mmCIF file of C-alpha atoms in Angstrom:
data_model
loop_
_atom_site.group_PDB
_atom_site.id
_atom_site.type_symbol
_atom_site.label_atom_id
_atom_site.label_comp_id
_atom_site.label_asym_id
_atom_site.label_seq_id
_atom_site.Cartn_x
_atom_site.Cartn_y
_atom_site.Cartn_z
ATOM 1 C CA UNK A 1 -24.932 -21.660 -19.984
ATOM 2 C CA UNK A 2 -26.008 -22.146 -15.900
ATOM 3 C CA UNK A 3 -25.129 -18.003 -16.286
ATOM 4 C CA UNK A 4 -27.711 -17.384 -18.984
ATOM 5 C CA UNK A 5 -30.032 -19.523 -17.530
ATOM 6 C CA UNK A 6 -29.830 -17.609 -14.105
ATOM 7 C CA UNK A 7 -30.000 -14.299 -15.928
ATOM 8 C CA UNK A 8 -32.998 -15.255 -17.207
ATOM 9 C CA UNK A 9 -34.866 -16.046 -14.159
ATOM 10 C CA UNK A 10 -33.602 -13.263 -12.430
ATOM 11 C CA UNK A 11 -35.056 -11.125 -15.739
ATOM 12 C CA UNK A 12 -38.203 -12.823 -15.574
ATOM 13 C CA UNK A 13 -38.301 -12.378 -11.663
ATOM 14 C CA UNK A 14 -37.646 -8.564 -11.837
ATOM 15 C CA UNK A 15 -40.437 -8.660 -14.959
ATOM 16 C CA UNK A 16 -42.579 -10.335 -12.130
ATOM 17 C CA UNK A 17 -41.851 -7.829 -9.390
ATOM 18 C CA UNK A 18 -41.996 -4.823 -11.483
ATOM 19 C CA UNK A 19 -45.349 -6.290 -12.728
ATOM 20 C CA UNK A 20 -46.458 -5.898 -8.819
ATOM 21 C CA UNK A 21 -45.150 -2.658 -8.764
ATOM 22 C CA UNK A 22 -46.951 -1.182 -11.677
ATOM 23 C CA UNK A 23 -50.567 -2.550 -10.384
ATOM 24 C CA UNK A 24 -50.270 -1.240 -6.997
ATOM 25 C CA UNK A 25 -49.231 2.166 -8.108
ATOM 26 C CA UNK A 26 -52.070 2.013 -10.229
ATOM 27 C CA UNK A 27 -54.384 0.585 -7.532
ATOM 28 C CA UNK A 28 -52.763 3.573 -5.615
ATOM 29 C CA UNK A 29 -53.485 5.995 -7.981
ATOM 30 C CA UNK A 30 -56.979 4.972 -8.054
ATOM 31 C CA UNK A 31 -57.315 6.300 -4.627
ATOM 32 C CA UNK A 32 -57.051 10.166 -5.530
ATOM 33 C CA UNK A 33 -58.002 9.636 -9.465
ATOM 34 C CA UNK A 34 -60.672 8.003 -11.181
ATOM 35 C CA UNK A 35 -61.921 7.595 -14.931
ATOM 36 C CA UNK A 36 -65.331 8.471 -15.267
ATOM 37 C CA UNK A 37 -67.914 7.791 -18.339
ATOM 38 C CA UNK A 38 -69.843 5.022 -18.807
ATOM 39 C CA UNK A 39 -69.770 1.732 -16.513
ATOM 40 C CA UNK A 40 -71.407 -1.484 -16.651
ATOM 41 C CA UNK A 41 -71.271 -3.861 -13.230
ATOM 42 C CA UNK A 42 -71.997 -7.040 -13.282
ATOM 43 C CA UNK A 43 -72.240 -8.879 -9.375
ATOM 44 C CA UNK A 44 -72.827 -13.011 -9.673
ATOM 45 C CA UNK A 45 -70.873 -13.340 -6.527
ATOM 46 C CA UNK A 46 -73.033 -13.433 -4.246
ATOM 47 C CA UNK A 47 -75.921 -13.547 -6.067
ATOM 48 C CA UNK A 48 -78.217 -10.520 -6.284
ATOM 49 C CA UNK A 49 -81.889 -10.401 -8.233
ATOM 50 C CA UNK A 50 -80.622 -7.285 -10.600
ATOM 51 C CA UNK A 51 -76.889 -8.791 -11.561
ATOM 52 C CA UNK A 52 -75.545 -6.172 -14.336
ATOM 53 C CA UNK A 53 -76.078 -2.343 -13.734
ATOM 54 C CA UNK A 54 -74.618 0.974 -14.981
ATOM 55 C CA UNK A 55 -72.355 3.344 -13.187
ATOM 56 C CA UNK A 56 -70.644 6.287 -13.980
ATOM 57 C CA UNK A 57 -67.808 4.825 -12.394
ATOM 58 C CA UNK A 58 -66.297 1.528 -11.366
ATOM 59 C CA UNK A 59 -66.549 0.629 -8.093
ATOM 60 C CA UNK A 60 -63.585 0.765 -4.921
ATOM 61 C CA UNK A 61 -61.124 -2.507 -4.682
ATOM 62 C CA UNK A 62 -60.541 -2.414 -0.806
ATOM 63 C CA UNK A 63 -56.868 -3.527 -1.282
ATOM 64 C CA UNK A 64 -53.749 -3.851 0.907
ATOM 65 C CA UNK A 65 -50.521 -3.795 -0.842
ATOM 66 C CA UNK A 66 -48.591 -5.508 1.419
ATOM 67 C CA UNK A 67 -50.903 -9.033 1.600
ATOM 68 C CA UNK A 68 -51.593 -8.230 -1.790
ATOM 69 C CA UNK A 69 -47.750 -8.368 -2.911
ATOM 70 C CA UNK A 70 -46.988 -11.613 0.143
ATOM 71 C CA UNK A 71 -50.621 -13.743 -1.516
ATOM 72 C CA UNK A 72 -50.660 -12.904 -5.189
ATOM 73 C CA UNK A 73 -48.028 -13.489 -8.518
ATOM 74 C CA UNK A 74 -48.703 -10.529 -10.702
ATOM 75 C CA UNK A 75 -48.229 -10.507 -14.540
ATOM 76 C CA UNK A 76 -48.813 -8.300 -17.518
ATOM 77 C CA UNK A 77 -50.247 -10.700 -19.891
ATOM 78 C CA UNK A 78 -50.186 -7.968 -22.997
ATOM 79 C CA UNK A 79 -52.284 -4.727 -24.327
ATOM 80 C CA UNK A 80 -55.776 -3.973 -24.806
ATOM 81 C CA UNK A 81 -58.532 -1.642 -25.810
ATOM 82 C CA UNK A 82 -61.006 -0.771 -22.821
ATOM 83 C CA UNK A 83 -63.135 2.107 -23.818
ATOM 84 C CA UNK A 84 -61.417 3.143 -26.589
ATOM 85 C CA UNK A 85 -58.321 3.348 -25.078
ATOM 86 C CA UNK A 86 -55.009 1.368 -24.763
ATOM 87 C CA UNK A 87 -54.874 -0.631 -21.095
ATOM 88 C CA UNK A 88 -52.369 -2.755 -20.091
ATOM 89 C CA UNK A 89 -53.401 -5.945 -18.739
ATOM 90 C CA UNK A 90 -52.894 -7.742 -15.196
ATOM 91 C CA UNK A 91 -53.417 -10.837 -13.646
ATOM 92 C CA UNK A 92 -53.565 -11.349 -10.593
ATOM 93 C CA UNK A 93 -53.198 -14.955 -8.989
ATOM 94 C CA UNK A 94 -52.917 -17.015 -5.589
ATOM 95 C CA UNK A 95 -49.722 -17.953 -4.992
ATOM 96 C CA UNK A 96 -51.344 -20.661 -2.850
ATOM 97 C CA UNK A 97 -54.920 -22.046 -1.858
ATOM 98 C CA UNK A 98 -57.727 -21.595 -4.610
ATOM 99 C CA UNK A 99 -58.766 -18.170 -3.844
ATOM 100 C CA UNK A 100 -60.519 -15.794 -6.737
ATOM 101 C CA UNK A 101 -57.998 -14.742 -8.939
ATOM 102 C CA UNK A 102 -58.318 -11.169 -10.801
ATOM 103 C CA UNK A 103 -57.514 -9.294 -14.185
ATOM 104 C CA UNK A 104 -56.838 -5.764 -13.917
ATOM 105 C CA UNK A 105 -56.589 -3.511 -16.934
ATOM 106 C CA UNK A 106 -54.463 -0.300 -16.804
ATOM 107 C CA UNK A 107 -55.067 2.990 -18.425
ATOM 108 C CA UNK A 108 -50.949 2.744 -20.196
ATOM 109 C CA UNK A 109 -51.286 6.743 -19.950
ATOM 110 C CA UNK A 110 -53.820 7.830 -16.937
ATOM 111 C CA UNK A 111 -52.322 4.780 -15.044
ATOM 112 C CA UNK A 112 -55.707 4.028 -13.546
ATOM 113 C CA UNK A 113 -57.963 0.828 -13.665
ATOM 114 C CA UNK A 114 -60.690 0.868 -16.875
ATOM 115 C CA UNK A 115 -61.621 -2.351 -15.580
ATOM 116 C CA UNK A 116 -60.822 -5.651 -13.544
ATOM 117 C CA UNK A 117 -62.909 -8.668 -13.087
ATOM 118 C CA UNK A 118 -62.697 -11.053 -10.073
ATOM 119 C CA UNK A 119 -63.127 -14.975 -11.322
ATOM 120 C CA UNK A 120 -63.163 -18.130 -9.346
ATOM 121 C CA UNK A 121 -60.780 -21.007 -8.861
ATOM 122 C CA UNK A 122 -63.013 -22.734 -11.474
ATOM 123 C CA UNK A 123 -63.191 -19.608 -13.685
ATOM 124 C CA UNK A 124 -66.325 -18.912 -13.118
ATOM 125 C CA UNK A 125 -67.333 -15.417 -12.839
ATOM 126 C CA UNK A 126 -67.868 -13.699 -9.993
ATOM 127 C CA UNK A 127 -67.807 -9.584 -10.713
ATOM 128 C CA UNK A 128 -66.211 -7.779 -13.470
ATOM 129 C CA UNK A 129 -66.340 -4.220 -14.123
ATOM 130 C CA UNK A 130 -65.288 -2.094 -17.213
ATOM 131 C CA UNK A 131 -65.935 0.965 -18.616
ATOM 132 C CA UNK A 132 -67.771 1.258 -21.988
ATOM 133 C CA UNK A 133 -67.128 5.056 -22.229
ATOM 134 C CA UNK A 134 -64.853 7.699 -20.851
ATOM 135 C CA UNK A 135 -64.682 10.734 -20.486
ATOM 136 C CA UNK A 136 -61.622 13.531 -21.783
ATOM 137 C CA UNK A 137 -59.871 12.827 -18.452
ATOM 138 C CA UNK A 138 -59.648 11.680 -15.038
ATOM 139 C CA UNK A 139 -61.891 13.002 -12.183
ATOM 140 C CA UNK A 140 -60.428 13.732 -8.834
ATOM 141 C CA UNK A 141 -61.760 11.286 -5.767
ATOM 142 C CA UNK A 142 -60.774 10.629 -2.273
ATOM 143 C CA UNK A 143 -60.710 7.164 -1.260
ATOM 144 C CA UNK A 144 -59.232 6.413 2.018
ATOM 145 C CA UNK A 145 -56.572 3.391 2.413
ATOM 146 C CA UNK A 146 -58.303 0.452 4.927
ATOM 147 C CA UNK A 147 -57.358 0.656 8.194
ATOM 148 C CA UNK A 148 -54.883 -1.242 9.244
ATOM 149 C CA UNK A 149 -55.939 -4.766 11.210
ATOM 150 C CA UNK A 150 -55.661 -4.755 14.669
ATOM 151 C CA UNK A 151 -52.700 -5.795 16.163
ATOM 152 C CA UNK A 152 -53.566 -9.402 18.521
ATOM 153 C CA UNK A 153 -57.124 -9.427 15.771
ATOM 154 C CA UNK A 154 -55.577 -12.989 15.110
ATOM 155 C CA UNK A 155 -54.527 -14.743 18.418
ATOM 156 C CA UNK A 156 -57.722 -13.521 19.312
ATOM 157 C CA UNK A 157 -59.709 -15.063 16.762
ATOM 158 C CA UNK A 158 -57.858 -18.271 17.309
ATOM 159 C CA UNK A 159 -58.864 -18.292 21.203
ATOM 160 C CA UNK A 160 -62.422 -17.144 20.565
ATOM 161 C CA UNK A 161 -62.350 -20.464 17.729
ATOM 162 C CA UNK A 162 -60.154 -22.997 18.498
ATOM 163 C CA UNK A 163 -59.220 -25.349 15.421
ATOM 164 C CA UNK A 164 -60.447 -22.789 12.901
ATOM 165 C CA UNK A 165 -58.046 -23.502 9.862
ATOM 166 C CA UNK A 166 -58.292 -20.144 7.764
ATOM 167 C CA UNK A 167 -57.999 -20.628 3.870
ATOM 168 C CA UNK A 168 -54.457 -20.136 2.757
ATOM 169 C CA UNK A 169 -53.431 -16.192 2.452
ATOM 170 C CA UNK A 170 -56.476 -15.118 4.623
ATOM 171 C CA UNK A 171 -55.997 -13.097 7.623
ATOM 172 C CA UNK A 172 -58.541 -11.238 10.091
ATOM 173 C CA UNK A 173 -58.910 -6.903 9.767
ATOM 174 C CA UNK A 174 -61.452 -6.216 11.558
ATOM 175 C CA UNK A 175 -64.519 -7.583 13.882
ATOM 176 C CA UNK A 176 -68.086 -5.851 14.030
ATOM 177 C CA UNK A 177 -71.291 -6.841 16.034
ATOM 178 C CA UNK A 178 -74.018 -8.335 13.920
ATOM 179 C CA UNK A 179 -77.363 -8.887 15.626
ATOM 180 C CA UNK A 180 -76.708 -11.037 18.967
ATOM 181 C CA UNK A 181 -73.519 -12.352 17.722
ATOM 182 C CA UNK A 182 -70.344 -10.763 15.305
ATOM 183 C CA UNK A 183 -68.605 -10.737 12.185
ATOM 184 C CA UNK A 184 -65.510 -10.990 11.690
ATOM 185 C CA UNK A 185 -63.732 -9.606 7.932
ATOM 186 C CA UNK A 186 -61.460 -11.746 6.255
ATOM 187 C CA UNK A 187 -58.580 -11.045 3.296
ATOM 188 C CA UNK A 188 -55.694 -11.706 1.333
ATOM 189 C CA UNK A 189 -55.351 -8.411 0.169
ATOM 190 C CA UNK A 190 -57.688 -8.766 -2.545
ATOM 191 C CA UNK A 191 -60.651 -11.103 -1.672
ATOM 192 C CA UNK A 192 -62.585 -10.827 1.315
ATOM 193 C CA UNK A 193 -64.067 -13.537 3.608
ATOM 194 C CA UNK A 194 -66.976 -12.951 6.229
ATOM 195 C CA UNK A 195 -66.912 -15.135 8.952
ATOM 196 C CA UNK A 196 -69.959 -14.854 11.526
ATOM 197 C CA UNK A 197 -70.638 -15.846 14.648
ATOM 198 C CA UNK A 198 -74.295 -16.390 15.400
ATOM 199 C CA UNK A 199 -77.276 -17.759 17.430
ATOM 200 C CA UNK A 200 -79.165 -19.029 14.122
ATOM 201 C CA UNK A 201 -77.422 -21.412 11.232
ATOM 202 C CA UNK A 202 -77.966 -20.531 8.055
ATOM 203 C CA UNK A 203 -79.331 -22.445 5.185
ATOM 204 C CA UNK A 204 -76.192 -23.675 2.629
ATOM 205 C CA UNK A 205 -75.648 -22.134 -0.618
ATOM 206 C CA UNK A 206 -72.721 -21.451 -3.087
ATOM 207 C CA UNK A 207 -70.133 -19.756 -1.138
ATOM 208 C CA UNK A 208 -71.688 -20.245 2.044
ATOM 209 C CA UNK A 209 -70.940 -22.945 4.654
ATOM 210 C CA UNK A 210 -72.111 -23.410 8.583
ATOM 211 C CA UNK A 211 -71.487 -25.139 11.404
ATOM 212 C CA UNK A 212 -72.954 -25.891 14.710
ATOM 213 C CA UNK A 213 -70.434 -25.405 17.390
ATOM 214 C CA UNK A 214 -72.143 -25.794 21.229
ATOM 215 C CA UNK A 215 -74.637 -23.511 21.598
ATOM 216 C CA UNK A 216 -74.003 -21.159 18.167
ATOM 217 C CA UNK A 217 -73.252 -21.229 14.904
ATOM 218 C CA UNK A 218 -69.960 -20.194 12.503
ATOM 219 C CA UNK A 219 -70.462 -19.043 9.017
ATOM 220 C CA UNK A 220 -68.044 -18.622 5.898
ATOM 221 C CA UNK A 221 -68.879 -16.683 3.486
ATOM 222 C CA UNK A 222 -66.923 -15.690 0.306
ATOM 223 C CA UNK A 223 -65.975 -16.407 -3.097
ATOM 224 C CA UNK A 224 -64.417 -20.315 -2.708
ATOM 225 C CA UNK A 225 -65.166 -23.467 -3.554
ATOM 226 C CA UNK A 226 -67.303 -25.188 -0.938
ATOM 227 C CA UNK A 227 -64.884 -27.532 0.198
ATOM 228 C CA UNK A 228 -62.609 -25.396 1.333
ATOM 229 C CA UNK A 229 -65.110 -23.222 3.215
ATOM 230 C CA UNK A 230 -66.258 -26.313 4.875
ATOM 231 C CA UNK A 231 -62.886 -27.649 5.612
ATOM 232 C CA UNK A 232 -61.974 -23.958 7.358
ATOM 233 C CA UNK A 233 -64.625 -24.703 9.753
ATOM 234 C CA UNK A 234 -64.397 -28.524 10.278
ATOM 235 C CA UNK A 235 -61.788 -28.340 13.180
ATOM 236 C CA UNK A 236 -63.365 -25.750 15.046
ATOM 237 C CA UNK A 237 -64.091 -27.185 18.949
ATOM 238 C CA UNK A 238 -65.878 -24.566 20.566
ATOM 239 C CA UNK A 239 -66.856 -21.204 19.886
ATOM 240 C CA UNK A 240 -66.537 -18.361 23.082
ATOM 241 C CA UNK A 241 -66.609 -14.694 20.981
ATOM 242 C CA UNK A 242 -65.489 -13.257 24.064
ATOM 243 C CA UNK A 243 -61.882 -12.140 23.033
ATOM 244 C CA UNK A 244 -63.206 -10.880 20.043
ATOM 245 C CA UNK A 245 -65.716 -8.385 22.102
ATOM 246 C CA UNK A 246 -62.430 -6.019 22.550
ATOM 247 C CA UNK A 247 -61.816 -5.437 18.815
ATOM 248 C CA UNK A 248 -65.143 -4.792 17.866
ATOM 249 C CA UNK A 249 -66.058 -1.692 15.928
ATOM 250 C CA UNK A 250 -68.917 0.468 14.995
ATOM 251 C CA UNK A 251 -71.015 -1.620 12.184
ATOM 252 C CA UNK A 252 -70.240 1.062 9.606
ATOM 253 C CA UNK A 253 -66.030 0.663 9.814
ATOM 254 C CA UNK A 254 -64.990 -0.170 6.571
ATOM 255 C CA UNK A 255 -62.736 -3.024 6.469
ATOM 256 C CA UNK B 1 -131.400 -56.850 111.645
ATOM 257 C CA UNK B 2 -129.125 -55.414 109.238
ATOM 258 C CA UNK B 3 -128.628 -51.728 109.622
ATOM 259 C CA UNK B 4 -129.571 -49.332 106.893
ATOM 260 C CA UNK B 5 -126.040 -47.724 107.123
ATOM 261 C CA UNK B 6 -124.578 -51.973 107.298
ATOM 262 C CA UNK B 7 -126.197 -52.365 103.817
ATOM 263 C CA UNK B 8 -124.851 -49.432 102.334
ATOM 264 C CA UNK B 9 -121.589 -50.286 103.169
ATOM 265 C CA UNK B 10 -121.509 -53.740 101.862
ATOM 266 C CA UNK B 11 -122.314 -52.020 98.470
ATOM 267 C CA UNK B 12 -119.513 -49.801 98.439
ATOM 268 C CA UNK B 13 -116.994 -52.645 99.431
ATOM 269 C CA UNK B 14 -118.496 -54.037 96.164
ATOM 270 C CA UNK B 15 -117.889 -51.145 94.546
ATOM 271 C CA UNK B 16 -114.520 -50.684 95.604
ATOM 272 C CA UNK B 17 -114.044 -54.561 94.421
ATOM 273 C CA UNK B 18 -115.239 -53.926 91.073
ATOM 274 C CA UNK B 19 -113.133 -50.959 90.517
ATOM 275 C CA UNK B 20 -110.297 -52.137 91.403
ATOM 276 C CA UNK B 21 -110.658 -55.367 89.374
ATOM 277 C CA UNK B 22 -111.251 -53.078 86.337
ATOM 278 C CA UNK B 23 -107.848 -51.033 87.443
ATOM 279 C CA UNK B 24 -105.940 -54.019 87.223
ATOM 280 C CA UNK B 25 -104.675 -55.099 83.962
ATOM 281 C CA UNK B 26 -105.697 -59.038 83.389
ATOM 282 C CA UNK B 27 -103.530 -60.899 81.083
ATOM 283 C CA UNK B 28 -107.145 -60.669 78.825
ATOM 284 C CA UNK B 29 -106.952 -56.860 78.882
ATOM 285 C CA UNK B 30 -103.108 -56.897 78.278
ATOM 286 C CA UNK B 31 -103.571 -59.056 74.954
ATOM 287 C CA UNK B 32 -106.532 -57.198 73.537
ATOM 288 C CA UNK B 33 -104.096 -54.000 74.308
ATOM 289 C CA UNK B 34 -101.705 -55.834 72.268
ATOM 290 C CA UNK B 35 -103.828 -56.581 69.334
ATOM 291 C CA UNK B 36 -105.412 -53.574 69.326
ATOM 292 C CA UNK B 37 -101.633 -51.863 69.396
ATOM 293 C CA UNK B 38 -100.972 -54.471 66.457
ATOM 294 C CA UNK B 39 -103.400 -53.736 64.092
ATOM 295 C CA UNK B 40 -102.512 -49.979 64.404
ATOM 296 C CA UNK B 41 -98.943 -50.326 64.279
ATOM 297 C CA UNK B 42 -99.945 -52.192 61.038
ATOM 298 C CA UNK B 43 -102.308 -49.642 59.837
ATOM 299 C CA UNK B 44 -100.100 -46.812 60.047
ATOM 300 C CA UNK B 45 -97.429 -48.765 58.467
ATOM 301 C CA UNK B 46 -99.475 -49.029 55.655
ATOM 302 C CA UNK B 47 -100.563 -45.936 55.152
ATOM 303 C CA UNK B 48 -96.901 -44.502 55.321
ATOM 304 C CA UNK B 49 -96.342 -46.620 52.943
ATOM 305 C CA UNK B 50 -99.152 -45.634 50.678
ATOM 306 C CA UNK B 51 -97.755 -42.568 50.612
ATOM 307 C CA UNK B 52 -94.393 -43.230 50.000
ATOM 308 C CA UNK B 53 -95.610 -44.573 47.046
ATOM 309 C CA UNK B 54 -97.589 -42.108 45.835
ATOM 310 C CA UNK B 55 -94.796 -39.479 46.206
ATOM 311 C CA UNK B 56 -92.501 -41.805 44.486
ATOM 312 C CA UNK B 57 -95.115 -42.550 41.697
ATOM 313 C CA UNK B 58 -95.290 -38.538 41.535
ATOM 314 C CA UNK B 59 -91.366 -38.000 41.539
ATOM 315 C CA UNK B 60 -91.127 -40.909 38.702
ATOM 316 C CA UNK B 61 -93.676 -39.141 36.951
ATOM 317 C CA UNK B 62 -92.393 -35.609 36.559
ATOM 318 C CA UNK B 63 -89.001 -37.005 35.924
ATOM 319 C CA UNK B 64 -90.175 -39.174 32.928
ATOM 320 C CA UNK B 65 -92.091 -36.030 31.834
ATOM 321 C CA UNK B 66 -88.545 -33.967 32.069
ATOM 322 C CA UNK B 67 -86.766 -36.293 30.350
ATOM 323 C CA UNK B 68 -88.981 -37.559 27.657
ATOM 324 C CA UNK B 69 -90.660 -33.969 27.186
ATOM 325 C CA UNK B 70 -89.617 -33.261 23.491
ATOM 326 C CA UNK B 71 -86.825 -30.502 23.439
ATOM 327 C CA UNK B 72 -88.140 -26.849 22.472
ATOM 328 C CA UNK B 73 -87.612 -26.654 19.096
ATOM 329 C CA UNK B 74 -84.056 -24.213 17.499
ATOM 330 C CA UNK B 75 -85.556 -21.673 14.909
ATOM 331 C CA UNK B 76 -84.977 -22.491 11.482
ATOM 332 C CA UNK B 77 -81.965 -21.961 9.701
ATOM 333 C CA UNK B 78 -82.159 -18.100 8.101
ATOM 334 C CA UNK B 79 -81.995 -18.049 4.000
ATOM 335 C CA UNK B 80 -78.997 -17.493 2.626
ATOM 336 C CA UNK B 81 -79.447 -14.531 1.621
ATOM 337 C CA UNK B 82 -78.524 -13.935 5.209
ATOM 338 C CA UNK B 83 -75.021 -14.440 4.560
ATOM 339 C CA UNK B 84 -74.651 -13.042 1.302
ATOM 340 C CA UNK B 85 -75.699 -9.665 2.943
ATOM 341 C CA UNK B 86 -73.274 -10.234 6.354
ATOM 342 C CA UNK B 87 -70.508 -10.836 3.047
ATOM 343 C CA UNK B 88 -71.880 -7.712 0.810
ATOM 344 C CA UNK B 89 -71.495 -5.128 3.783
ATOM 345 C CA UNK B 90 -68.287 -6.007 4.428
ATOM 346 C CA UNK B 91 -66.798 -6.664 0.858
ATOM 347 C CA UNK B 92 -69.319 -5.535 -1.458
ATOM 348 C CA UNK B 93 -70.572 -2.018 -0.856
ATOM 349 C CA UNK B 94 -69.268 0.016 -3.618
ATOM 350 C CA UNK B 95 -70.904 -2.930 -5.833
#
């Protein structure tokens, strides 16, 4: 019986892992080949005037695999039609923390996304993607992997803001200038967080929370519930962007 | 007869009396000198301190000035829409 029971979790934790394994080779696939056709985007995170528009494609995940696989349980939650065509479908969720959680669905024979959707703790919806219409076959693309965060990018951040407590799973890639202060990109391998550093506050709104520290002002800005963005900042004692100033990149670096 | 040159003599002697009366200091002349000495000791005492009012008056005055002088205004927060752009350049682009 305790044998049967342990085969089964090991089956269901191999179902798990191999879950993991098909999305990312998908996700990876998605970097050389695309479907193209019809699109329809819809952005309510953050909010923009236009929210729904057409493509011809859907848009680039920036995702790394490895915080992907350490933040996120994946699970193939059954089949479905996406254009017309059989997908299998993903979701993705926080293993801890109440980060957005995803559904991907998979082409089952292009083994490319026809469409994911990113939705809050709460469920709300925050983007989704999916194409209407596709085309005969897949299109070739080049979309280059994120570079990789630099090494010390966190010890760093933690002198520059002592007491900065960053949402479970999140992690610093990469710092840019912004105006007379910085920003400084945020992820779990999935969802991103922009934290700046600034002479001006900035008036509250969903998904964004501020604080005066001495003489500037920290921002959080992402796709989590308030609480948590102001709790990530509550701690922080003093604010000196100075360590930061060596990892700073050009303003058009991709994170 | 009194010579010319007898008379004239006679007035210097009273001369020279006179003058040296008003050389020496009589314990009149010394007190007046005190008075006077006094009264402008006291004089210039008070006008020091007038002045060390009115500086003091001035210091007290700029200081209450610095101090109480409302503090120059910090701009106004930025909209939101601030943020949202600082998050949509990094994590939005393609959207």
């Amino acid at each position: 019986m305790t044998r049967s029971l342990t085969l089964l979790l090991l089956t269901l934790g191999t179902a798990h892992a191999g879950d993991l394994e098909d999305v990312q080779a998908a996700l990876k696939q998605a970097r050389t080949q695309v479907a193209r056709g019809q699109a329809e985007v819809t952005v309510l995170f953050p909010p923009r005037a236009t929210p729904t528009r057409a493509a011809a494609q859907l848009p680039a995940l920036t995702v790394r695999p490895a915080l992907l696989a350490k933040n996120f349980s994946v699970t193939r939650t059954g089949t479905e039609q996406v254009a017309g065509r059989d997908a299998a479908r993903f979701t993705l969720t926080p293993k801890v923390g109440d980060a957005a959680r995803w559904t991907l669905w998979v082409d089952l024979r292009w083994n490319v996304p026809l469409a994911f959707e990113e939705r809050g703790a709460d469920g709300t919806l925050a983007r989704r993607a999916a194409l209407t219409r596709v085309q005969s076959g897949t299109a070739r693309v080049t979309r280059p992997a994120p570079p990789a965060a630099p090494a010390g990018l966190r010890a760093a951040l933690t002198r520059a803001l002592p007491g900065l407590r960053l949402p479970p799973g999140f992690t610093p890639v990469g710092v840019q200038p912004r105006g007379q202060g910085l920003e400084v990109a945020l992820t779990d391998g999935l969802n991103g967080l922009t934290l700046v550093v600034a002479p001006q506050d900035v008036k509250a709104a969903p998904g964004v929370a501020s604080r005066r520290v001495g003489k500037v002002f920290v921002w959080l800005v992402g796709n989590l519930p308030q609480p948590t963005l102001q709790a990530a900042l509550a701690g922080v004692r003093s604010a000196t962007p100075d360590p930061l100033g060596t990892f700073s990149a050009s303003p058009d670096s991709n994170p | 007869m009194t010579h010319p040159t007898d008379r004239h003599t006679d007035d210097f002697d009273d001369l020279d009396t006179l003058l040296a009366q008003a050389r020496q200091l009589t314990p009149a002349d010394l007190s007046a000198a005190d008075r006077f000495l006094t009264r402008r000791r006291a004089a210039r005492s008070r006008s020091r301190a007038g002045w060390l009012t009115g500086a003091l008056a001035s210091a007290a005055l700029v200081a209450g000035l610095t101090v109480l002088r409302p503090a120059a205004p910090l701009p106004g927060p930025l909209p939101s829409s601030a943020a949202y752009d600082a998050y949509q350049s990094a994590w939005g682009a393609d959207w």
